mmCIF file of C-alpha atoms and ligand atoms in Angstrom:
data_model
loop_
_atom_site.group_PDB
_atom_site.id
_atom_site.type_symbol
_atom_site.label_atom_id
_atom_site.label_comp_id
_atom_site.label_asym_id
_atom_site.label_seq_id
_atom_site.Cartn_x
_atom_site.Cartn_y
_atom_site.Cartn_z
ATOM 1 C CA UNK A 296 -17.802 86.965 -8.691
ATOM 2 C CA UNK A 297 -16.003 86.617 -12.000
ATOM 3 C CA UNK A 298 -17.789 84.120 -14.217
ATOM 4 C CA UNK A 299 -16.271 80.985 -15.631
ATOM 5 C CA UNK A 300 -16.382 81.240 -19.422
ATOM 6 C CA UNK A 301 -18.137 78.282 -21.039
ATOM 7 C CA UNK A 302 -16.081 77.655 -24.183
ATOM 8 C CA UNK A 303 -18.619 76.590 -26.812
ATOM 9 C CA UNK A 304 -15.996 76.459 -29.536
ATOM 10 C CA UNK A 305 -13.920 73.866 -27.659
ATOM 11 C CA UNK A 306 -17.027 71.945 -26.564
ATOM 12 C CA UNK A 307 -18.341 71.843 -30.149
ATOM 13 C CA UNK A 308 -14.983 70.516 -31.365
ATOM 14 C CA UNK A 309 -15.259 67.740 -28.757
ATOM 15 C CA UNK A 310 -18.802 66.874 -29.894
ATOM 16 C CA UNK A 311 -17.696 66.782 -33.553
ATOM 17 C CA UNK A 312 -14.782 64.510 -32.621
ATOM 18 C CA UNK A 313 -17.217 62.149 -30.849
ATOM 19 C CA UNK A 314 -19.459 62.170 -33.935
ATOM 20 C CA UNK A 315 -16.468 61.502 -36.212
ATOM 21 C CA UNK A 316 -15.422 58.506 -34.046
ATOM 22 C CA UNK A 317 -18.921 57.032 -34.214
ATOM 23 C CA UNK A 318 -19.158 57.624 -37.969
ATOM 24 C CA UNK A 319 -15.850 55.810 -38.493
ATOM 25 C CA UNK A 320 -17.167 52.893 -36.400
ATOM 26 C CA UNK A 321 -20.439 52.779 -38.361
ATOM 27 C CA UNK A 322 -18.505 52.590 -41.627
ATOM 28 C CA UNK A 323 -16.113 49.935 -40.407
ATOM 29 C CA UNK A 324 -18.572 47.700 -38.571
ATOM 30 C CA UNK A 325 -21.761 48.209 -40.606
ATOM 31 C CA UNK A 326 -20.655 49.629 -43.969
ATOM 32 C CA UNK A 327 -22.965 52.626 -43.440
ATOM 33 C CA UNK A 328 -22.095 56.268 -44.066
ATOM 34 C CA UNK A 329 -24.537 58.828 -42.627
ATOM 35 C CA UNK A 330 -25.750 61.373 -45.194
ATOM 36 C CA UNK A 331 -27.075 64.906 -44.660
ATOM 37 C CA UNK A 332 -28.982 66.770 -47.382
ATOM 38 C CA UNK A 333 -29.179 70.560 -47.096
ATOM 39 C CA UNK A 334 -31.620 72.480 -49.279
ATOM 40 C CA UNK A 335 -31.083 76.181 -49.893
ATOM 41 C CA UNK A 336 -33.629 78.196 -51.880
ATOM 42 C CA UNK A 337 -32.370 81.563 -53.109
ATOM 43 C CA UNK A 338 -29.180 83.456 -52.410
ATOM 44 C CA UNK A 339 -29.547 85.012 -48.967
ATOM 45 C CA UNK A 340 -25.891 85.761 -48.076
ATOM 46 C CA UNK A 341 -26.133 84.714 -44.402
ATOM 47 C CA UNK A 342 -27.853 81.440 -45.389
ATOM 48 C CA UNK A 343 -25.165 80.761 -47.993
ATOM 49 C CA UNK A 344 -22.469 81.138 -45.326
ATOM 50 C CA UNK A 345 -24.307 78.735 -42.956
ATOM 51 C CA UNK A 346 -24.913 76.167 -45.679
ATOM 52 C CA UNK A 347 -21.272 76.223 -46.790
ATOM 53 C CA UNK A 348 -20.139 75.798 -43.207
ATOM 54 C CA UNK A 349 -22.572 72.910 -42.611
ATOM 55 C CA UNK A 350 -21.385 71.144 -45.776
ATOM 56 C CA UNK A 351 -17.724 71.511 -44.812
ATOM 57 C CA UNK A 352 -18.193 70.178 -41.287
ATOM 58 C CA UNK A 353 -20.396 67.309 -42.484
ATOM 59 C CA UNK A 354 -17.552 66.088 -44.701
ATOM 60 C CA UNK A 355 -14.978 66.681 -41.933
ATOM 61 C CA UNK A 356 -16.742 64.205 -39.611
ATOM 62 C CA UNK A 357 -16.797 61.616 -42.418
ATOM 63 C CA UNK A 358 -20.448 61.925 -43.476
ATOM 64 C CA UNK A 359 -21.802 62.405 -46.980
ATOM 65 C CA UNK A 360 -23.046 65.918 -47.706
ATOM 66 C CA UNK A 361 -25.662 66.541 -50.379
ATOM 67 C CA UNK A 362 -26.265 70.212 -51.188
ATOM 68 C CA UNK A 363 -29.282 71.281 -53.222
ATOM 69 C CA UNK A 364 -29.218 74.927 -54.274
ATOM 70 C CA UNK A 365 -32.465 76.051 -55.880
ATOM 71 C CA UNK A 366 -33.428 79.278 -57.644
ATOM 72 C CA UNK A 367 -35.142 81.940 -55.576
ATOM 73 C CA UNK A 368 -38.314 81.537 -57.670
ATOM 74 C CA UNK A 369 -38.526 77.738 -57.294
ATOM 75 C CA UNK A 370 -42.179 76.673 -57.047
ATOM 76 C CA UNK A 371 -43.593 74.992 -53.950
ATOM 77 C CA UNK A 372 -44.431 71.957 -56.097
ATOM 78 C CA UNK A 373 -40.803 71.561 -57.214
ATOM 79 C CA UNK A 374 -39.465 72.015 -53.673
ATOM 80 C CA UNK A 375 -41.938 69.438 -52.307
ATOM 81 C CA UNK A 376 -40.937 67.041 -55.112
ATOM 82 C CA UNK A 377 -37.271 67.347 -54.098
ATOM 83 C CA UNK A 378 -38.131 66.732 -50.423
ATOM 84 C CA UNK A 379 -40.162 63.679 -51.427
ATOM 85 C CA UNK A 380 -37.164 62.351 -53.349
ATOM 86 C CA UNK A 381 -34.869 62.907 -50.343
ATOM 87 C CA UNK A 382 -37.430 61.306 -47.999
ATOM 88 C CA UNK A 383 -37.240 58.173 -50.146
ATOM 89 C CA UNK A 384 -33.466 58.133 -50.641
ATOM 90 C CA UNK A 385 -31.887 55.543 -48.280
ATOM 91 C CA UNK A 386 -28.486 57.310 -48.508
ATOM 92 C CA UNK A 387 -30.006 60.437 -46.934
ATOM 93 C CA UNK A 388 -30.502 60.175 -43.150
ATOM 94 C CA UNK A 389 -30.995 63.880 -42.416
ATOM 95 C CA UNK A 390 -32.742 66.647 -44.337
ATOM 96 C CA UNK A 391 -32.415 70.340 -43.529
ATOM 97 C CA UNK A 392 -34.249 73.051 -45.447
ATOM 98 C CA UNK A 393 -32.474 76.313 -44.704
ATOM 99 C CA UNK A 394 -34.760 79.015 -43.307
ATOM 100 C CA UNK A 395 -35.983 81.614 -43.979
ATOM 101 C CA UNK A 396 -37.579 80.554 -47.259
ATOM 102 C CA UNK A 397 -38.594 83.094 -49.923
ATOM 103 C CA UNK A 398 -41.992 84.625 -49.141
ATOM 104 C CA UNK A 399 -43.975 82.688 -51.800
ATOM 105 C CA UNK A 400 -43.181 79.362 -50.086
ATOM 106 C CA UNK A 401 -45.211 78.151 -47.104
ATOM 107 C CA UNK A 402 -42.587 77.329 -44.476
ATOM 108 C CA UNK A 403 -44.875 75.198 -42.284
ATOM 109 C CA UNK A 404 -46.039 73.144 -45.259
ATOM 110 C CA UNK A 405 -42.471 72.602 -46.459
ATOM 111 C CA UNK A 406 -41.081 71.646 -43.022
ATOM 112 C CA UNK A 407 -43.991 69.285 -42.368
ATOM 113 C CA UNK A 408 -43.367 67.500 -45.670
ATOM 114 C CA UNK A 409 -39.984 66.245 -44.392
ATOM 115 C CA UNK A 410 -40.016 62.664 -43.054
ATOM 116 C CA UNK A 411 -39.998 63.273 -39.249
ATOM 117 C CA UNK A 412 -37.329 60.561 -38.858
ATOM 118 C CA UNK A 413 -35.035 62.620 -41.159
ATOM 119 C CA UNK A 414 -35.993 66.012 -39.676
ATOM 120 C CA UNK A 415 -32.604 66.794 -38.117
ATOM 121 C CA UNK A 416 -33.761 70.355 -37.291
ATOM 122 C CA UNK A 417 -36.549 68.949 -35.098
ATOM 123 C CA UNK A 418 -39.016 71.446 -36.571
ATOM 124 C CA UNK A 419 -41.630 68.964 -37.908
ATOM 125 C CA UNK A 420 -44.888 69.118 -35.981
ATOM 126 C CA UNK A 421 -44.518 65.409 -35.033
ATOM 127 C CA UNK A 422 -41.146 66.057 -33.439
ATOM 128 C CA UNK A 423 -42.498 69.133 -31.636
ATOM 129 C CA UNK A 424 -45.305 66.955 -30.222
ATOM 130 C CA UNK A 425 -42.960 64.112 -29.278
ATOM 131 C CA UNK A 426 -40.622 66.491 -27.436
ATOM 132 C CA UNK A 427 -43.567 68.146 -25.672
ATOM 133 C CA UNK A 428 -44.779 64.785 -24.393
ATOM 134 C CA UNK A 429 -41.329 63.555 -23.360
ATOM 135 C CA UNK A 430 -41.053 60.952 -26.113
ATOM 136 C CA UNK A 431 -38.060 60.137 -28.289
ATOM 137 C CA UNK A 432 -37.816 62.780 -31.037
ATOM 138 C CA UNK A 433 -35.406 64.789 -33.124
ATOM 139 C CA UNK A 434 -34.492 67.809 -30.987
ATOM 140 C CA UNK A 435 -33.787 71.296 -32.424
ATOM 141 C CA UNK A 436 -30.016 71.818 -32.643
ATOM 142 C CA UNK A 437 -29.520 75.115 -30.801
ATOM 143 C CA UNK A 438 -31.482 74.145 -27.664
ATOM 144 C CA UNK A 439 -29.820 70.711 -27.714
ATOM 145 C CA UNK A 440 -26.411 72.440 -27.750
ATOM 146 C CA UNK A 441 -27.449 74.650 -24.815
ATOM 147 C CA UNK A 442 -28.644 71.602 -22.862
ATOM 148 C CA UNK A 443 -25.364 69.748 -23.492
ATOM 149 C CA UNK A 444 -23.355 72.712 -22.175
ATOM 150 C CA UNK A 445 -25.584 73.047 -19.096
ATOM 151 C CA UNK A 446 -25.340 69.324 -18.319
ATOM 152 C CA UNK A 447 -21.582 69.426 -18.806
ATOM 153 C CA UNK A 448 -21.245 72.373 -16.424
ATOM 154 C CA UNK A 449 -23.703 71.320 -13.707
ATOM 155 C CA UNK A 450 -24.090 67.560 -13.987
ATOM 156 C CA UNK A 451 -27.716 67.358 -12.820
ATOM 157 C CA UNK A 452 -30.073 70.311 -13.473
ATOM 158 C CA UNK A 453 -32.777 68.845 -11.239
ATOM 159 C CA UNK A 454 -34.679 71.406 -9.170
ATOM 160 C CA UNK A 455 -32.929 74.450 -10.632
ATOM 161 C CA UNK A 456 -34.914 77.588 -11.504
ATOM 162 C CA UNK A 457 -34.529 78.248 -15.234
ATOM 163 C CA UNK A 458 -35.768 81.291 -17.123
ATOM 164 C CA UNK A 459 -35.861 81.222 -20.907
ATOM 165 C CA UNK A 460 -36.157 84.723 -22.342
ATOM 166 C CA UNK A 461 -37.791 84.360 -25.765
ATOM 167 C CA UNK A 462 -40.619 82.156 -27.007
ATOM 168 C CA UNK A 463 -39.615 81.220 -30.558
ATOM 169 C CA UNK A 464 -40.482 77.813 -31.992
ATOM 170 C CA UNK A 465 -36.830 77.254 -32.908
ATOM 171 C CA UNK A 466 -35.193 78.045 -29.556
ATOM 172 C CA UNK A 467 -37.362 79.348 -26.684
ATOM 173 C CA UNK A 468 -40.148 76.778 -26.626
ATOM 174 C CA UNK A 469 -38.029 73.629 -27.230
ATOM 175 C CA UNK A 470 -35.408 74.917 -24.748
ATOM 176 C CA UNK A 471 -38.107 75.176 -22.095
ATOM 177 C CA UNK A 472 -39.269 71.623 -22.866
ATOM 178 C CA UNK A 473 -35.734 70.267 -22.559
ATOM 179 C CA UNK A 474 -35.131 72.040 -19.233
ATOM 180 C CA UNK A 475 -38.452 70.697 -17.960
ATOM 181 C CA UNK A 476 -37.357 67.229 -19.097
ATOM 182 C CA UNK A 477 -34.259 67.651 -16.891
ATOM 183 C CA UNK A 478 -36.521 68.583 -13.937
ATOM 184 C CA UNK A 479 -35.899 72.338 -13.837
ATOM 185 C CA UNK A 480 -38.640 74.729 -12.724
ATOM 186 C CA UNK A 481 -39.095 76.608 -15.985
ATOM 187 C CA UNK A 482 -40.388 80.076 -16.795
ATOM 188 C CA UNK A 483 -40.701 81.311 -20.366
ATOM 189 C CA UNK A 484 -40.418 85.099 -20.376
ATOM 190 C CA UNK A 485 -40.968 87.407 -23.349
ATOM 191 C CA UNK A 486 -41.607 90.988 -24.408
ATOM 192 C CA UNK A 487 -44.940 91.177 -22.547
ATOM 193 C CA UNK A 488 -43.671 89.621 -19.301
ATOM 194 C CA UNK A 489 -44.356 91.824 -16.269
ATOM 195 C CA UNK A 490 -41.344 92.698 -14.104
ATOM 196 C CA UNK A 491 -38.935 90.948 -16.478
ATOM 197 C CA UNK A 492 -35.833 92.021 -14.479
ATOM 198 C CA UNK A 493 -37.225 90.418 -11.311
ATOM 199 C CA UNK A 494 -38.240 87.251 -13.166
ATOM 200 C CA UNK A 495 -34.701 86.890 -14.564
ATOM 201 C CA UNK A 496 -33.174 87.673 -11.120
ATOM 202 C CA UNK A 497 -34.815 84.545 -9.696
ATOM 203 C CA UNK A 498 -33.081 82.237 -12.159
ATOM 204 C CA UNK A 499 -30.241 79.819 -11.483
ATOM 205 C CA UNK A 500 -30.117 79.331 -15.265
ATOM 206 C CA UNK A 501 -30.842 82.117 -17.766
ATOM 207 C CA UNK A 502 -31.170 81.277 -21.459
ATOM 208 C CA UNK A 503 -31.434 84.476 -23.506
ATOM 209 C CA UNK A 504 -32.909 83.976 -26.980
ATOM 210 C CA UNK A 505 -34.684 87.146 -28.012
ATOM 211 C CA UNK A 506 -32.545 88.448 -30.872
ATOM 212 C CA UNK A 507 -32.077 91.908 -29.343
ATOM 213 C CA UNK A 508 -28.518 93.112 -28.821
ATOM 214 C CA UNK A 509 -27.429 93.236 -25.160
ATOM 215 C CA UNK A 510 -31.016 93.356 -23.915
ATOM 216 C CA UNK A 511 -30.253 91.575 -20.622
ATOM 217 C CA UNK A 512 -28.026 93.734 -18.404
ATOM 218 C CA UNK A 513 -25.775 92.352 -15.673
ATOM 219 C CA UNK A 514 -27.937 93.627 -12.826
ATOM 220 C CA UNK A 515 -30.742 91.246 -13.918
ATOM 221 C CA UNK A 516 -28.445 88.277 -13.230
ATOM 222 C CA UNK A 517 -28.501 86.525 -9.842
ATOM 223 C CA UNK A 518 -25.044 86.140 -8.257
ATOM 224 C CA UNK A 519 -23.600 82.829 -9.419
ATOM 225 C CA UNK A 520 -26.255 82.078 -12.062
ATOM 226 C CA UNK A 521 -25.369 80.292 -15.300
ATOM 227 C CA UNK A 522 -26.022 82.428 -18.383
ATOM 228 C CA UNK A 523 -26.484 80.893 -21.827
ATOM 229 C CA UNK A 524 -26.573 83.576 -24.518
ATOM 230 C CA UNK A 525 -28.160 82.380 -27.774
ATOM 231 C CA UNK A 526 -28.172 85.812 -29.457
ATOM 232 C CA UNK A 527 -25.954 86.577 -32.432
ATOM 233 C CA UNK A 528 -26.506 90.245 -33.271
ATOM 234 C CA UNK A 529 -24.438 92.323 -35.644
ATOM 235 C CA UNK A 530 -24.004 95.895 -34.385
ATOM 236 C CA UNK A 531 -21.819 98.857 -35.222
ATOM 237 C CA UNK A 532 -19.796 100.261 -32.309
ATOM 238 C CA UNK A 533 -16.995 102.819 -32.454
ATOM 239 C CA UNK A 534 -17.220 102.677 -36.247
ATOM 240 C CA UNK A 535 -16.618 98.903 -36.270
ATOM 241 C CA UNK A 536 -18.904 95.929 -36.968
ATOM 242 C CA UNK A 537 -19.198 93.689 -33.938
ATOM 243 C CA UNK A 538 -21.063 90.512 -32.944
ATOM 244 C CA UNK A 539 -22.849 90.722 -29.596
ATOM 245 C CA UNK A 540 -25.314 88.491 -27.784
ATOM 246 C CA UNK A 541 -28.674 89.175 -26.161
ATOM 247 C CA UNK A 542 -26.842 89.636 -22.835
ATOM 248 C CA UNK A 543 -24.556 92.516 -21.924
ATOM 249 C CA UNK A 544 -21.520 90.268 -21.514
ATOM 250 C CA UNK A 545 -19.210 92.604 -19.560
ATOM 251 C CA UNK A 546 -21.669 93.406 -16.775
ATOM 252 C CA UNK A 547 -23.217 89.899 -16.691
ATOM 253 C CA UNK A 548 -19.789 88.246 -16.370
ATOM 254 C CA UNK A 549 -19.243 90.200 -13.117
ATOM 255 C CA UNK A 550 -22.238 88.489 -11.471
ATOM 256 C CA UNK A 551 -22.725 85.152 -13.220
ATOM 257 C CA UNK A 552 -21.098 81.925 -12.050
ATOM 258 C CA UNK A 553 -20.653 80.846 -15.665
ATOM 259 C CA UNK A 554 -21.454 82.441 -19.021
ATOM 260 C CA UNK A 555 -21.223 81.671 -22.728
ATOM 261 C CA UNK A 556 -19.445 84.330 -24.835
ATOM 262 C CA UNK A 557 -20.562 85.668 -28.224
ATOM 263 C CA UNK A 558 -18.986 84.647 -30.525
ATOM 264 C CA UNK A 559 -17.623 81.277 -29.388
ATOM 265 C CA UNK A 560 -20.463 80.145 -27.125
ATOM 266 C CA UNK A 561 -23.739 78.663 -28.346
ATOM 267 C CA UNK A 562 -23.074 79.374 -32.057
ATOM 268 C CA UNK A 563 -20.558 76.578 -32.760
ATOM 269 C CA UNK A 564 -22.717 74.083 -30.848
ATOM 270 C CA UNK A 565 -25.592 74.395 -33.333
ATOM 271 C CA UNK A 566 -23.752 72.773 -36.257
ATOM 272 C CA UNK A 567 -22.121 70.211 -33.934
ATOM 273 C CA UNK A 568 -25.626 69.184 -32.804
ATOM 274 C CA UNK A 569 -26.865 69.057 -36.391
ATOM 275 C CA UNK A 570 -24.138 66.476 -37.068
ATOM 276 C CA UNK A 571 -25.032 64.642 -33.845
ATOM 277 C CA UNK A 572 -28.699 64.561 -34.920
ATOM 278 C CA UNK A 573 -27.758 63.212 -38.360
ATOM 279 C CA UNK A 574 -25.779 60.419 -36.708
ATOM 280 C CA UNK A 575 -28.713 59.703 -34.370
ATOM 281 C CA UNK A 576 -31.147 59.604 -37.320
ATOM 282 C CA UNK A 577 -28.825 57.213 -39.186
ATOM 283 C CA UNK A 578 -28.529 54.878 -36.175
ATOM 284 C CA UNK A 579 -32.310 54.864 -35.684
ATOM 285 C CA UNK A 580 -32.939 54.211 -39.397
ATOM 286 C CA UNK A 581 -30.634 51.197 -39.224
ATOM 287 C CA UNK A 582 -31.966 49.967 -35.848
ATOM 288 C CA UNK A 583 -28.549 50.404 -34.248
ATOM 289 C CA UNK A 584 -27.910 51.712 -30.706
ATOM 290 C CA UNK A 585 -27.978 55.502 -30.485
ATOM 291 C CA UNK A 586 -24.726 57.378 -29.813
ATOM 292 C CA UNK A 587 -24.291 58.062 -26.094
ATOM 293 C CA UNK A 588 -24.211 61.652 -24.802
ATOM 294 C CA UNK A 589 -25.292 63.144 -28.120
ATOM 295 C CA UNK A 590 -29.064 63.093 -27.651
ATOM 296 C CA UNK A 591 -31.462 64.711 -25.186
HETATM 297 N N1 GUN B 36 -31.771 79.348 -40.337
HETATM 298 C C1 GUN B 36 -31.137 79.842 -39.245
HETATM 299 N N2 GUN B 36 -30.958 78.875 -38.320
HETATM 300 C C2 GUN B 36 -31.479 77.751 -38.849
HETATM 301 C C3 GUN B 36 -31.568 76.408 -38.375
HETATM 302 O O1 GUN B 36 -31.155 76.060 -37.261
HETATM 303 N N3 GUN B 36 -32.165 75.530 -39.222
HETATM 304 C C4 GUN B 36 -32.656 75.904 -40.431
HETATM 305 N N4 GUN B 36 -33.235 74.969 -41.173
HETATM 306 N N5 GUN B 36 -32.585 77.122 -40.904
HETATM 307 C C5 GUN B 36 -31.993 78.036 -40.108
#
């Protein structure tokens, strides 16, 4: 079988267009412009690239973008004071604090100081609890993007066997919760899982989110399975820098029914879902109906 390629770049463009339409409607009918505040502490080059890209796309869909760039040695007190100000600013509907933070800042404390209703990353402990109990929450962007692609490809996921490889708070655990919410039978596998190849071979849906280049080879994939590759790993091959996923794409594509490429798969969906979450947060804050198809 040669896998169908799930084009995350095209899908993300479609999601952003939907968001832009809804934002235009909100402005016209309600005089409201959604606003997203992004806080970056320090000068980590990868984080700077992400933050720039988020700011650009926020403006492109017609939202207000507020960027706060703080010195690497900013105190916890000053960072918490900024978050408090953003929590109380009615023009700000979403707040994202770019991770990782410098070592002297307590990430859990900082994330949990964000108003859960404005926590467009879905990392606040209240949102984690709401998602885990099947209640309305803000959902982490990368797993939300994966879910949207799976629903688009399959329609219903009910009864499917899903294996999530990786147990991070940002991707693995919320992904498993979302798949469970769509009535999959879910296994979370990780580095200590016994017989990992056999566990993955049982799956109709494989979500790989371990952060290890090409860790999942094609012969772990069941014929016809859908493979969602969350990994973005920079490697050097044949003297060239290359981006690869957590799945060995070439061999997996020979067995899978459908697969996301790297780059151009899950990656672009993350920012699209951040914009979708900001729109959702804005609608909720103003007691307006939520945008259809853009939430879990
Ligand atoms: N750093 C890398 N990915 C993310 C993300 O999705 N959200 C935040 N806040 N920081 C990140």
